[in-house]
């Protein structure tokens, strides 16, 4: 099995602390900025960064739905890590300053891909599809924090 990785980034016209706080707010903000690819969103524990346990279903394609139960940690300042209890998927959100009143938000998701021909297609197409989903999510986040 090869590891599959998808990375997306965006410059947001808001300071890094405001962007990070919005991302870490699973109780109020995160559910609002998710795209139509996410369903059954539910905060099961916590709701603000470290210690949060959140559930959603991610429909990456018309046939592929991933049931996610994510444990959230904050290993360093400006970083959220979501580890899926149901799979090998790990998503890391990193927010850093990018000039006065701006920040750079980067999201990277990695998981153990399938083997064989299915794995080839997964490694080829899944990062692009997930990248589009996260690009839309980051646009929604930018709209929320740039108000």
Tab-separated table of N, CA, C and O in Angstrom, residues 8 10 16 20 25 27 32 34 40 56-58 69 83 87 89 96 109 114 124 130 139 143:
chain	number	residue	atom	x	y	z
A	8	UNK	N	-3.789	21.402	-0.079
A	8	UNK	CA	-4.395	22.614	-0.633
A	8	UNK	C	-4.019	23.779	0.286
A	8	UNK	O	-3.919	23.603	1.496
A	10	UNK	N	-4.354	28.360	0.856
A	10	UNK	CA	-5.000	29.615	0.459
A	10	UNK	C	-4.489	30.730	1.359
A	10	UNK	O	-4.307	30.545	2.551
A	16	UNK	N	-3.670	35.358	11.384
A	16	UNK	CA	-3.551	33.913	11.588
A	16	UNK	C	-4.335	33.433	12.808
A	16	UNK	O	-4.949	32.360	12.773
A	20	UNK	N	-7.141	30.543	12.626
A	20	UNK	CA	-6.975	29.326	13.414
A	20	UNK	C	-8.148	29.139	14.374
A	20	UNK	O	-8.688	28.030	14.493
A	25	UNK	N	-12.942	25.999	15.923
A	25	UNK	CA	-14.284	26.118	16.495
A	25	UNK	C	-15.226	25.123	15.810
A	25	UNK	O	-15.969	25.463	14.902
A	27	UNK	N	-17.706	23.672	17.201
A	27	UNK	CA	-19.069	23.830	17.701
A	27	UNK	C	-19.896	24.758	16.814
A	27	UNK	O	-21.045	24.444	16.485
A	32	UNK	N	-20.377	25.250	9.632
A	32	UNK	CA	-20.898	26.246	8.691
A	32	UNK	C	-20.051	26.384	7.428
A	32	UNK	O	-20.549	26.787	6.387
A	34	UNK	N	-18.180	23.875	6.053
A	34	UNK	CA	-18.053	22.627	5.297
A	34	UNK	C	-18.818	22.725	3.988
A	34	UNK	O	-19.810	23.444	3.888
A	40	UNK	N	-24.004	14.653	7.963
A	40	UNK	CA	-24.111	14.044	9.299
A	40	UNK	C	-23.070	14.589	10.275
A	40	UNK	O	-22.524	13.874	11.101
A	56	UNK	N	-18.373	13.079	10.787
A	56	UNK	CA	-19.036	13.482	9.555
A	56	UNK	C	-18.863	12.389	8.524
A	56	UNK	O	-18.036	11.497	8.679
A	57	UNK	N	-19.658	12.468	7.494
A	57	UNK	CA	-19.473	11.613	6.332
A	57	UNK	C	-18.985	12.508	5.208
A	57	UNK	O	-19.518	13.588	4.995
A	58	UNK	N	-17.951	12.043	4.521
A	58	UNK	CA	-17.369	12.778	3.410
A	58	UNK	C	-17.650	12.017	2.128
A	58	UNK	O	-17.216	10.879	1.975
A	69	UNK	N	-14.692	9.564	12.045
A	69	UNK	CA	-14.798	9.914	13.456
A	69	UNK	C	-13.415	10.423	13.850
A	69	UNK	O	-12.463	9.652	13.981
A	83	UNK	N	-7.297	12.999	13.391
A	83	UNK	CA	-6.996	11.586	13.119
A	83	UNK	C	-8.302	10.810	13.126
A	83	UNK	O	-9.048	10.840	14.100
A	87	UNK	N	-10.154	4.893	10.039
A	87	UNK	CA	-9.262	4.625	8.912
A	87	UNK	C	-7.868	5.151	9.228
A	87	UNK	O	-7.617	5.647	10.327
A	89	UNK	N	-6.666	7.746	7.765
A	89	UNK	CA	-6.661	9.136	7.315
A	89	UNK	C	-6.289	10.108	8.437
A	89	UNK	O	-6.833	10.043	9.538
A	96	UNK	N	-0.419	30.053	9.331
A	96	UNK	CA	0.744	30.880	9.643
A	96	UNK	C	0.513	32.300	9.126
A	96	UNK	O	-0.244	32.501	8.172
A	109	UNK	N	-3.978	16.086	3.767
A	109	UNK	CA	-4.575	14.831	4.198
A	109	UNK	C	-3.757	13.683	3.622
A	109	UNK	O	-3.420	13.690	2.442
A	114	UNK	N	-5.132	2.018	-1.461
A	114	UNK	CA	-5.348	0.632	-1.849
A	114	UNK	C	-4.184	0.152	-2.716
A	114	UNK	O	-3.421	0.952	-3.257
A	124	UNK	N	-3.921	8.561	-8.299
A	124	UNK	CA	-3.960	9.488	-9.422
A	124	UNK	C	-5.062	10.536	-9.273
A	124	UNK	O	-4.835	11.720	-9.510
A	130	UNK	N	-10.044	15.592	-3.662
A	130	UNK	CA	-10.033	16.096	-2.291
A	130	UNK	C	-9.510	17.527	-2.261
A	130	UNK	O	-10.001	18.355	-1.497
A	139	UNK	N	-12.251	28.483	0.856
A	139	UNK	CA	-12.942	29.682	0.351
A	139	UNK	C	-14.071	30.065	1.324
A	139	UNK	O	-14.249	31.234	1.643
A	143	UNK	N	-14.379	33.501	3.500
A	143	UNK	CA	-15.584	34.330	3.514
A	143	UNK	C	-16.055	34.588	4.947
A	143	UNK	O	-16.440	35.703	5.295
